[in-house]
XYZ file of C-alpha atoms in Angstrom:
672
model
C 18.883 -0.812 -26.960
C 20.206 -2.746 -23.767
C 18.505 -2.934 -20.603
C 20.048 0.401 -19.272
C 19.090 2.260 -22.426
C 15.551 0.911 -21.748
C 15.693 1.621 -18.188
C 16.950 5.285 -18.693
C 14.551 6.118 -21.719
C 11.519 4.947 -20.441
C 11.707 4.922 -16.880
C 14.297 7.692 -16.049
C 16.851 5.859 -13.773
C 20.381 5.281 -14.564
C 20.471 1.986 -12.122
C 18.210 -0.842 -11.138
C 17.087 -1.321 -7.343
C 18.156 -4.499 -5.415
C 17.032 -7.537 -7.197
C 15.510 -5.860 -10.421
C 18.567 -6.555 -12.618
C 19.066 -10.123 -11.488
C 15.322 -10.874 -12.497
C 15.851 -8.702 -15.673
C 18.873 -10.962 -16.639
C 17.078 -14.082 -15.846
C 13.959 -13.344 -18.166
C 16.008 -12.165 -20.932
C 18.196 -15.074 -20.804
C 14.789 -17.105 -21.553
C 14.753 -18.724 -18.004
C 11.715 -18.419 -15.717
C 11.939 -16.587 -12.726
C 10.056 -16.035 -9.146
C 10.654 -12.632 -7.718
C 9.502 -11.978 -4.128
C 10.090 -8.290 -3.393
C 8.358 -6.088 -0.985
C 5.698 -3.741 -2.245
C 6.885 -0.550 -3.678
C 10.478 -2.372 -4.492
C 9.880 -2.069 -8.403
C 8.420 -5.494 -9.444
C 6.827 -4.058 -12.449
C 10.053 -2.987 -13.759
C 11.415 -6.507 -13.736
C 9.023 -7.598 -16.495
C 8.444 -4.316 -18.053
C 11.933 -3.975 -19.249
C 12.218 -7.071 -20.746
C 8.895 -6.915 -22.218
C 9.814 -3.706 -24.160
C 13.152 -5.740 -25.240
C 11.477 -8.847 -26.329
C 10.337 -9.063 -29.990
C 6.713 -10.363 -29.300
C 4.079 -9.328 -26.666
C 4.198 -9.913 -22.854
C 0.816 -10.913 -21.122
C 0.473 -9.599 -17.695
C -1.793 -11.600 -15.589
C -3.032 -9.292 -12.642
C -6.771 -9.771 -10.428
C -6.243 -6.046 -9.841
C -8.230 -3.540 -12.402
C -7.056 -0.592 -10.541
C -3.603 -1.846 -11.025
C -3.863 -2.531 -14.756
C -5.420 1.224 -15.238
C -2.505 2.848 -13.407
C 0.273 0.670 -15.099
C -0.980 1.051 -18.623
C -1.520 4.831 -18.207
C 2.145 5.152 -16.668
C 3.361 3.129 -19.717
C 1.748 5.252 -22.492
C 2.954 8.311 -20.618
C 6.339 6.852 -20.919
C 5.909 6.187 -24.655
C 5.340 2.248 -24.313
C 2.284 0.945 -26.222
C -0.035 -1.182 -23.708
C -3.586 -2.253 -23.076
C -5.651 -3.942 -20.323
C -8.353 -6.286 -20.993
C -10.823 -6.697 -17.887
C -14.434 -6.339 -16.917
C -14.144 -2.545 -17.034
C -14.309 -2.721 -20.779
C -17.313 -2.598 -22.837
C -17.835 -4.982 -25.685
C -16.622 -2.562 -28.228
C -13.544 -1.460 -26.201
C -12.600 -5.315 -25.744
C -13.150 -5.826 -29.496
C -10.669 -3.040 -30.124
C -8.115 -4.088 -28.189
C -8.195 -7.669 -29.880
C -8.051 -5.884 -33.112
C -4.865 -3.765 -32.040
C -3.185 -6.718 -30.607
C -3.581 -9.005 -33.751
C -1.992 -5.716 -35.498
C 1.059 -5.933 -33.451
C 0.311 -2.417 -31.945
C 0.995 -3.531 -28.132
C 4.082 -4.557 -26.409
C 2.171 -5.381 -23.090
C -1.242 -6.323 -22.300
C -2.561 -6.615 -18.808
C -5.345 -9.189 -18.277
C -7.595 -10.641 -15.773
C -7.072 -14.265 -14.801
C -10.985 -15.015 -15.530
C -10.271 -13.593 -19.187
C -7.966 -16.497 -19.733
C -10.847 -18.675 -20.445
C -12.260 -16.663 -23.292
C -12.254 -18.068 -26.601
C -11.611 -14.937 -28.289
C -8.707 -14.239 -26.385
C -7.154 -17.554 -26.508
C -7.580 -17.383 -30.363
C -5.702 -13.961 -30.426
C -2.844 -15.491 -28.416
C -2.480 -18.341 -30.727
C -2.049 -16.342 -33.505
C 0.463 -13.767 -32.032
C 3.879 -14.354 -30.803
C 3.620 -14.261 -26.900
C 7.278 -13.715 -25.434
C 6.261 -13.670 -21.783
C 3.962 -14.190 -19.246
C 4.080 -12.264 -16.260
C 2.044 -13.326 -13.313
C 1.583 -10.645 -10.848
C 0.263 -11.432 -7.148
C 1.226 -14.842 -7.773
C 0.586 -15.881 -4.339
C -3.091 -16.122 -5.269
C -2.508 -19.171 -7.084
C -2.011 -20.875 -3.350
C -4.683 -22.467 -1.947
C -2.565 -21.912 1.432
C -2.158 -18.406 0.817
C -4.272 -15.735 2.594
C -5.384 -14.471 -0.926
C -6.261 -17.658 -2.769
C -8.150 -16.983 -5.960
C -9.538 -19.938 -8.372
C -9.103 -18.086 -11.429
C -5.399 -18.316 -11.108
C -5.672 -22.027 -11.483
C -6.707 -21.001 -14.945
C -2.892 -19.828 -15.742
C -1.086 -22.817 -16.417
C -3.851 -24.314 -18.658
C -3.854 -21.095 -20.642
C -0.098 -21.442 -21.021
C -0.179 -24.968 -22.354
C -2.960 -23.775 -24.992
C -0.308 -21.715 -26.419
C 1.521 -22.908 -29.788
C 4.959 -22.178 -28.032
C 5.736 -22.129 -24.621
C 6.561 -18.603 -23.399
C 9.204 -17.464 -20.206
C 7.264 -17.249 -17.211
C 7.945 -14.653 -14.504
C 5.820 -15.003 -11.074
C 5.982 -12.025 -8.770
C 4.596 -11.381 -5.225
C 5.566 -9.405 -2.068
C 4.271 -11.967 0.385
C 5.055 -15.523 0.199
C 6.039 -18.081 2.875
C 8.108 -21.226 1.816
C 4.898 -23.507 1.545
C 3.322 -20.612 -0.481
C 6.608 -20.362 -2.828
C 6.603 -23.971 -3.201
C 2.882 -23.624 -4.542
C 3.873 -20.964 -6.924
C 6.694 -22.926 -8.446
C 4.765 -26.190 -8.692
C 1.316 -24.701 -9.977
C 2.475 -22.665 -12.592
C 5.150 -25.266 -13.420
C 7.844 -22.892 -13.507
C 10.968 -24.734 -15.355
C 14.140 -24.584 -13.388
C 13.479 -21.088 -11.839
C 15.626 -18.483 -10.798
C 14.225 -17.535 -7.477
C 15.040 -13.708 -6.343
C 14.201 -12.706 -2.689
C 15.238 -9.194 -1.950
C 13.820 -9.282 1.529
C 10.548 -8.022 3.033
C 11.836 -4.825 4.688
C 10.456 -1.489 3.582
C 12.949 1.055 5.561
C 11.251 4.001 4.757
C 8.081 2.985 6.771
C 7.732 3.794 10.387
C 5.623 1.228 12.369
C 3.490 2.016 15.346
C 1.266 0.143 17.331
C -1.111 2.136 19.620
C -4.031 0.991 22.311
C -5.926 3.972 22.869
C -8.689 4.148 25.402
C -10.837 5.935 22.666
C -9.788 5.162 19.290
C -11.907 7.976 17.470
C -10.354 10.487 19.532
C -6.778 8.942 18.889
C -7.645 8.793 15.397
C -8.872 12.428 14.852
C -5.536 13.546 16.501
C -3.351 11.450 14.070
C -5.100 12.989 11.199
C -4.799 16.701 12.560
C -0.995 15.811 12.615
C -1.203 14.906 8.844
C -3.902 17.239 7.572
C -2.077 18.029 4.436
C -1.131 14.359 3.590
C -2.916 11.463 1.530
C -3.589 8.263 3.568
C -5.613 5.229 3.830
C -7.653 4.182 7.026
C -8.706 0.683 7.155
C -11.630 -0.724 9.129
C -12.672 -4.405 9.381
C -16.347 -3.927 8.664
C -18.357 -1.875 6.369
C -20.383 -0.356 9.223
C -16.960 0.832 10.658
C -16.053 2.272 7.532
C -19.348 4.386 7.480
C -18.871 5.615 10.766
C -15.172 6.821 10.711
C -15.537 8.424 7.378
C -18.532 10.231 8.838
C -16.582 11.132 11.813
C -13.924 12.630 9.758
C -16.197 14.646 7.414
C -17.938 16.059 10.458
C -14.398 17.117 11.636
C -13.598 18.929 8.336
C -11.324 16.549 6.860
C -11.390 15.696 2.929
C -12.461 11.831 3.213
C -14.182 9.474 1.060
C -15.373 5.606 1.544
C -14.907 2.455 -0.151
C -16.605 -1.131 0.591
C -18.035 -4.154 -1.343
C -21.721 -2.684 -0.569
C -21.382 0.518 -2.474
C -22.505 0.630 -6.010
C -19.826 0.160 -8.784
C -20.444 3.929 -9.766
C -19.769 5.127 -6.276
C -16.713 2.967 -5.604
C -15.188 4.287 -8.895
C -15.906 7.699 -8.090
C -14.448 7.349 -4.372
C -11.461 5.521 -5.820
C -10.693 8.292 -8.425
C -11.353 11.154 -6.024
C -8.682 9.816 -3.542
C -6.238 8.826 -6.439
C -6.496 12.164 -8.139
C -5.955 13.843 -4.669
C -9.518 15.346 -4.703
C -10.013 13.663 -1.555
C -6.790 13.157 0.838
C -8.116 10.397 2.967
C -9.631 7.068 1.903
C -11.917 5.132 4.780
C -11.896 1.552 3.470
C -12.284 -2.116 4.143
C -9.660 -4.300 2.941
C -11.297 -4.439 -0.548
C -9.595 -1.271 -1.369
C -5.767 -1.075 -2.095
C -4.603 -3.927 -3.867
C -3.030 -2.676 -7.186
C -3.391 1.131 -6.257
C -0.318 2.529 -7.401
C -0.657 5.774 -5.824
C 2.782 7.032 -4.844
C 2.294 9.863 -2.291
C 0.267 7.774 0.355
C 2.066 9.229 3.576
C 0.445 7.055 6.058
C -1.760 3.838 6.662
C -3.626 3.698 9.873
C -5.460 0.440 10.760
C -8.568 1.568 12.897
C -9.004 -2.388 13.543
C -6.415 -5.009 13.590
C -6.323 -7.285 10.306
C -6.490 -11.080 10.599
C -3.043 -11.977 9.667
C 0.446 -10.401 9.022
C 0.339 -11.095 5.380
C -2.710 -8.969 5.073
C -1.250 -6.222 7.322
C 2.095 -6.220 5.295
C 0.216 -5.837 2.029
C -1.891 -2.994 3.228
C 0.850 -1.026 4.896
C 2.992 -1.554 1.676
C 0.509 1.033 0.340
C 2.329 3.980 1.984
C 5.519 5.316 0.915
C 5.485 3.828 -2.411
C 7.784 6.658 -3.877
C 10.465 6.171 -1.217
C 9.592 9.016 1.132
C 9.084 8.356 4.754
C 5.668 7.211 5.959
C 3.746 5.871 8.913
C 1.903 2.762 9.271
C -0.136 2.920 12.725
C -2.522 0.371 14.061
C -4.887 1.182 16.842
C -5.311 -2.099 18.620
C -8.240 -3.161 21.028
C -9.345 -6.262 22.565
C -12.776 -6.239 20.401
C -10.586 -6.629 17.375
C -9.642 -10.130 18.269
C -13.302 -11.062 18.650
C -13.969 -9.580 15.187
C -11.327 -11.409 13.500
C -12.197 -14.543 15.154
C -15.914 -14.321 14.096
C -14.547 -13.628 10.808
C -12.662 -17.231 10.595
C -15.479 -18.932 12.197
C -18.140 -17.886 9.945
C -15.879 -18.237 6.403
C -17.520 -20.131 3.785
C -15.908 -23.508 3.014
C -13.914 -23.429 -0.432
C -15.712 -26.008 -2.614
C -12.600 -26.835 -4.282
C -11.171 -28.040 -1.032
C -12.274 -31.163 0.746
C -13.484 -30.848 4.236
C -10.406 -32.030 5.799
C -8.630 -29.318 3.690
C -11.198 -26.657 4.790
C -10.608 -27.616 8.349
C -6.682 -27.434 7.828
C -7.075 -24.077 6.471
C -9.284 -22.633 9.092
C -6.760 -23.777 11.683
C -4.073 -22.123 9.716
C -6.024 -18.843 9.661
C -6.244 -19.107 13.623
C -2.530 -19.668 13.684
C -2.019 -16.622 11.513
C -4.280 -14.440 13.730
C -2.167 -15.668 16.900
C 0.880 -14.278 15.272
C -1.030 -11.037 14.460
C -2.131 -10.699 18.136
C 1.340 -11.126 19.259
C 2.564 -8.394 16.989
C 0.157 -6.126 18.544
C 1.277 -7.029 21.974
C 5.099 -7.519 21.696
C 7.545 -5.296 23.447
C 10.092 -6.502 20.642
C 10.861 -4.487 17.618
C 7.877 -4.555 15.134
C 9.992 -4.288 11.983
C 12.096 -7.622 13.446
C 8.870 -9.429 14.533
C 7.441 -8.939 11.050
C 10.568 -9.543 9.145
C 11.071 -12.894 11.209
C 7.783 -13.983 10.669
C 8.769 -14.002 6.599
C 11.873 -15.819 7.565
C 13.934 -12.606 6.863
C 17.007 -11.260 8.713
C 16.463 -8.635 10.960
C 18.840 -5.891 12.710
C 18.880 -5.983 16.687
C 17.434 -2.556 16.634
C 15.603 -0.774 13.367
C 15.195 2.641 14.768
C 11.870 2.702 12.898
C 9.274 1.563 14.789
C 7.635 2.669 18.183
C 8.930 0.051 20.290
C 12.629 1.168 19.378
C 11.948 4.747 20.514
C 10.270 3.730 23.713
C 11.982 3.302 26.727
C 10.976 -0.247 28.528
C 11.656 -0.999 32.167
C 12.054 -4.879 32.729
C 10.076 -5.906 35.710
C 10.150 -9.270 37.746
C 6.373 -10.345 37.811
C 7.062 -13.919 39.089
C 4.531 -13.678 42.050
C 1.784 -12.044 39.948
C 2.564 -14.830 37.382
C 2.303 -17.551 39.987
C -1.100 -16.022 41.027
C -2.355 -16.198 37.648
C -1.183 -19.441 36.507
C -2.469 -20.918 39.730
C -6.058 -19.196 39.049
C -5.887 -20.886 35.601
C -5.514 -24.374 37.034
C -7.586 -24.153 40.050
C -10.725 -22.980 38.138
C -10.212 -25.935 35.850
C -8.550 -24.317 32.898
C -11.901 -23.639 31.115
C -12.283 -20.006 31.183
C -11.144 -16.894 29.512
C -8.937 -13.906 30.540
C -12.074 -11.933 31.486
C -13.151 -14.291 33.885
C -9.882 -15.292 35.387
C -9.329 -11.498 35.817
C -12.568 -10.976 37.683
C -11.753 -13.950 39.976
C -8.271 -12.477 40.859
C -9.703 -9.181 41.659
C -12.673 -10.651 43.798
C -15.112 -9.336 41.519
C -18.626 -10.839 42.080
C -21.261 -11.286 39.439
C -23.824 -13.841 38.304
C -21.116 -15.856 36.201
C -18.429 -15.892 39.173
C -21.220 -17.216 41.758
C -23.030 -19.398 39.372
C -19.839 -21.362 38.730
C -18.751 -21.271 42.471
C -15.589 -19.371 41.735
C -16.104 -17.103 44.619
C -15.269 -20.029 46.637
C -11.927 -20.713 45.112
C -8.766 -20.030 47.095
C -7.339 -17.392 44.345
C -10.428 -15.218 44.672
C -9.328 -11.736 45.380
C -5.665 -12.552 45.676
C -4.948 -9.583 43.422
C -7.829 -7.377 44.389
C -5.433 -4.146 44.327
C -4.419 -4.781 40.747
C -5.908 -3.086 37.906
C -7.798 -5.067 35.212
C -5.629 -3.791 32.613
C -2.543 -4.770 34.375
C -3.681 -8.203 35.054
C -4.796 -8.716 31.207
C -1.361 -7.221 30.269
C 0.605 -9.852 32.442
C -1.847 -12.475 30.972
C -0.929 -11.343 27.499
C 2.933 -11.410 28.104
C 2.579 -14.959 29.692
C 0.858 -16.058 26.401
C 3.605 -14.427 24.220
C 6.267 -16.124 26.251
C 4.633 -19.543 26.158
C 3.567 -20.092 29.656
C 0.067 -20.160 28.585
C -1.974 -20.621 25.571
C -5.554 -19.506 24.107
C -7.744 -22.523 22.889
C -10.836 -22.074 20.741
C -12.234 -19.403 18.535
C -14.784 -16.879 19.788
C -14.277 -16.885 23.376
C -11.051 -18.775 23.846
C -10.245 -20.392 27.207
C -6.750 -20.205 29.037
C -4.677 -23.103 29.627
C -1.328 -23.405 31.099
C 1.840 -25.219 29.245
C 4.731 -27.440 30.738
C 6.662 -23.948 31.014
C 4.453 -22.675 33.909
C 5.292 -25.604 36.403
C 8.605 -24.548 37.201
C 7.380 -20.981 37.707
C 4.670 -22.390 40.032
C 7.246 -24.362 42.206
C 9.404 -21.265 42.420
C 12.236 -22.859 40.127
C 11.999 -20.261 37.291
C 11.322 -16.273 37.326
C 9.047 -14.465 34.930
C 10.291 -10.909 33.440
C 8.271 -8.639 31.423
C 8.919 -5.401 29.705
C 6.549 -2.442 30.835
C 5.090 0.155 30.836
C 5.018 1.429 26.788
C 4.354 4.829 26.021
C 3.439 5.003 22.447
C 4.637 7.264 20.073
C 3.423 8.221 16.507
C 5.899 9.555 13.904
C 6.136 10.683 10.249
C 8.749 12.580 8.385
C 7.792 15.248 5.901
C 9.164 15.252 2.395
C 12.846 15.455 2.593
C 13.263 18.908 0.902
C 15.627 21.516 1.623
C 13.561 24.272 3.552
C 14.542 26.892 1.098
C 12.977 24.776 -1.715
C 9.734 24.390 -0.119
C 7.872 26.886 -2.306
C 9.551 25.659 -5.327
C 8.272 22.118 -4.516
C 4.593 23.883 -4.607
C 5.113 25.289 -7.540
C 6.347 22.272 -9.313
C 3.171 20.389 -8.010
C 0.948 23.088 -9.533
C 2.629 22.622 -12.758
C 2.326 18.592 -12.294
C -1.466 18.963 -11.371
C -1.992 20.897 -14.617
C -0.516 18.290 -16.928
C -2.461 15.560 -14.978
C -5.579 17.180 -15.322
C -5.039 18.058 -19.081
C -4.120 14.299 -19.539
C -6.754 12.850 -17.157
C -4.297 10.731 -15.289
C -3.198 10.965 -11.313
C -0.391 13.379 -10.550
C 1.875 10.840 -9.752
C 1.813 9.289 -13.156
C 3.207 12.684 -14.617
C 6.189 12.804 -11.649
C 6.104 11.179 -8.207
C 6.552 13.298 -5.340
C 10.231 11.964 -4.826
C 10.948 13.267 -8.485
C 9.733 16.746 -7.703
C 11.829 16.661 -4.552
C 14.891 15.497 -6.604
C 14.287 18.415 -8.993
C 14.378 20.747 -5.863
C 17.812 19.111 -5.231
C 19.234 18.928 -8.643
C 17.614 22.322 -9.715
C 18.034 21.270 -13.610
C 18.070 23.949 -16.123
C 19.094 22.325 -19.227
C 17.977 19.049 -20.855
C 20.927 17.162 -19.949
C 20.577 18.388 -15.926
C 16.876 17.298 -16.174
C 17.713 13.829 -17.257
C 19.967 13.774 -14.188
C 16.785 13.621 -11.878
C 15.419 10.201 -10.629
C 12.488 9.170 -12.495
C 12.584 11.712 -15.435
C 13.153 9.552 -18.780
C 13.763 11.048 -22.228
C 10.063 10.791 -22.953
C 8.941 12.742 -20.015
C 11.908 15.243 -20.800
C 10.510 15.709 -24.276
C 6.752 16.089 -22.797
C 7.308 18.083 -20.039
C 11.019 19.364 -19.403
C 10.397 22.756 -20.647
C 7.544 23.464 -18.403
C 9.281 22.350 -15.378
C 12.694 23.698 -16.117
C 11.173 27.213 -16.937
C 9.541 27.211 -13.059
C 13.162 26.228 -11.765
C 14.930 28.941 -13.820
C 12.351 31.546 -12.738
C 12.811 30.341 -9.148
C 16.669 30.499 -9.408
C 16.758 33.989 -10.938
C 15.488 35.511 -7.700
C 18.019 34.003 -5.246
C 18.576 37.281 -3.438
C 15.001 38.697 -3.845
C 12.536 36.660 -1.634
C 9.602 38.855 -2.280
C 10.267 38.197 -6.061
C 10.206 34.354 -5.446
C 7.375 34.363 -3.247
C 5.371 36.336 -5.879
C 6.086 33.922 -8.539
C 4.596 31.013 -6.687
C 1.621 32.995 -5.272
C 0.666 34.093 -8.607
C 0.802 30.254 -9.814
C -1.440 29.402 -7.034
C -3.744 32.251 -7.811
C -4.089 31.253 -11.268
C -4.837 27.769 -10.335
C -4.479 24.830 -12.902
C -2.523 27.300 -15.119
C -1.135 26.345 -18.774
C 1.371 29.213 -18.616
C 4.121 26.744 -18.294
C 3.295 24.500 -21.144
C 5.158 25.287 -24.219
C 3.260 27.507 -26.840
C 3.570 26.074 -30.592
C 4.055 28.470 -33.266
C 0.721 27.678 -34.733
C -0.878 28.224 -31.539
C 0.833 31.262 -30.912
C -0.412 32.469 -34.384
C -3.926 31.534 -33.713
C -3.545 33.443 -30.537
C -2.609 36.623 -32.072
C -5.446 36.426 -34.861
C -8.186 35.635 -32.189
C -7.125 38.713 -30.123
C -6.617 41.038 -33.084
C -10.096 40.372 -34.495
C -11.524 41.206 -30.862
C -12.487 37.643 -29.426
C -12.791 38.013 -25.769
C -10.241 36.577 -23.359
C -12.626 34.311 -21.876
C -13.254 32.741 -25.306
C -9.890 32.416 -26.217
C -8.868 30.636 -22.988
C -11.707 28.100 -23.732
C -10.612 27.695 -27.281
C -6.784 27.053 -26.222
C -7.931 24.979 -23.046
C -5.991 27.211 -20.921
C -6.539 29.656 -18.205
C -7.380 33.429 -18.626
C -4.078 34.188 -16.644
C -2.044 32.121 -19.117
C -3.596 33.721 -21.922
C -2.907 37.186 -20.476
C 0.857 36.079 -19.731
C 1.309 35.074 -23.390
C -0.538 38.159 -24.719
C 2.074 40.181 -22.618
C 4.941 38.291 -24.133
C 3.824 38.771 -27.377
C 3.347 42.732 -26.859
C -0.058 42.698 -27.572
C -1.021 44.064 -23.800
C 1.037 45.997 -21.431
C 2.603 44.731 -18.457
């Protein structure tokens, strides 16, 4: 089989996405490669297709237990022998994986980086043929990346211990130029092909909101998305608890995830979310890496993340199936202090020198500054983010709240002169709150103790609201007229750019005022097929429950949507649906095509069409649409004829009572 045969047979696609084919070709030619592709762009296809074609085994290094489970589940459903090795396995399970691997059963083995030091695993890998090592989340190898993991430094040592050097493929969604160089150098990639597809996720809509009351705004946002699956990120465990309680109190099916929960509860809560038993996950950033749940329709950040890299990764968990999704950030001034506190109180990395730790801290502060500017900018949000990663951006993306907001350009030169003058006359040693109080003529203990009420700038903006002054200060900082110095409670200082403004030789213009807008697109299905989509979801849920995998492992929402568009009723037509492989056609084709046929029969009979779907919903997780084998039908006839109750028959066959009655009717054993 060539690469296209593999892509079609195992993954159900007739063509590669941008960058995928180039990565596949590089690896198949025996050349090392580094792929920098956005979350949801299909990085796994880049190493899975070559892995299936290579003669030996591919080792995939990943720090994400949840990703390993999801990927292995998906591969097994697609007919590919795969396994994972991580801390979730018992000793017995671990020994079984090693034994099967030694027998050549697996094509792909996912492994946690810590396991690369295991003597038993190293001995196994020295006995079998390792064709390729794929390093997922490869930015974790860099000490300057936002997710440095010391265990990643074991990868190159592990490779050096193998009898023959395998091909190495490295993959990441976030990498600045410096991190990119680190990946190449530390993993010792040999003349690698570097494939960068860009960082844009065109199906994601970005919004920044600055609500007076976050809880109230959050409830409004969730109500608008009541039937959708989403993630809400909070900066602290305490906030996760309070937000989750708030949602449950308001009737939303929510659960929680943070580091202090027991392993048992974290696993249960994550499974509830992945299997759609709970639609909303409230979590710290400890949740989500490696979660391949395809139908996440929105990601809401209750608090601002500490850097754009983290924000990009976390928002990337939305819209992985290609459908439109929302990424909303609820920004508040308190978020800045929280992030600064975390930076100030981060434990030094023992593997770095004091000088390196100090440099890393300064870089974290610089990253935070870019994140703050993102939240405050009047520029197009997508463009701001893409430029941060060195990517090109269109003038107007049309897919962010700033694009859809009408801004008025206002000359604030006089206000800027007053603010800049106040900063200078108070000695450039106070923060935005004190400066605002002085300008408004507010008297308090701090103002009088420093004698600021005697300054010439005291009260010169007494008619201005504090929010207006703070907004102009933000814009002056964004445009480079002032800078914030220090963490915790930073002080304001003017830059050289300020003096022409103070002398009346330069003007300051800002955009105001913004009216924020939230946005979401529903699944792009013809309205006349919405009932068919719901019916297909019922069948998908049945198969998912029976096989013990998340629904999206069977088929994604995007694949079901394409079924509604293509309306396949023959195997050939079913293979035309995006995401349908020959393996899945064999497993599920008959069941899904039967529903589509029944839907199509009643084009002119709306009552009949609605009755079919309603009956499926009433039956719940029905097996009526799963093919019956001759042996199973023979057993059913025997059980019924000897008088076994239908409830018992249903239990024997693993089907519902409604499914059993439907088959008995078809066999003529009971009347319609």
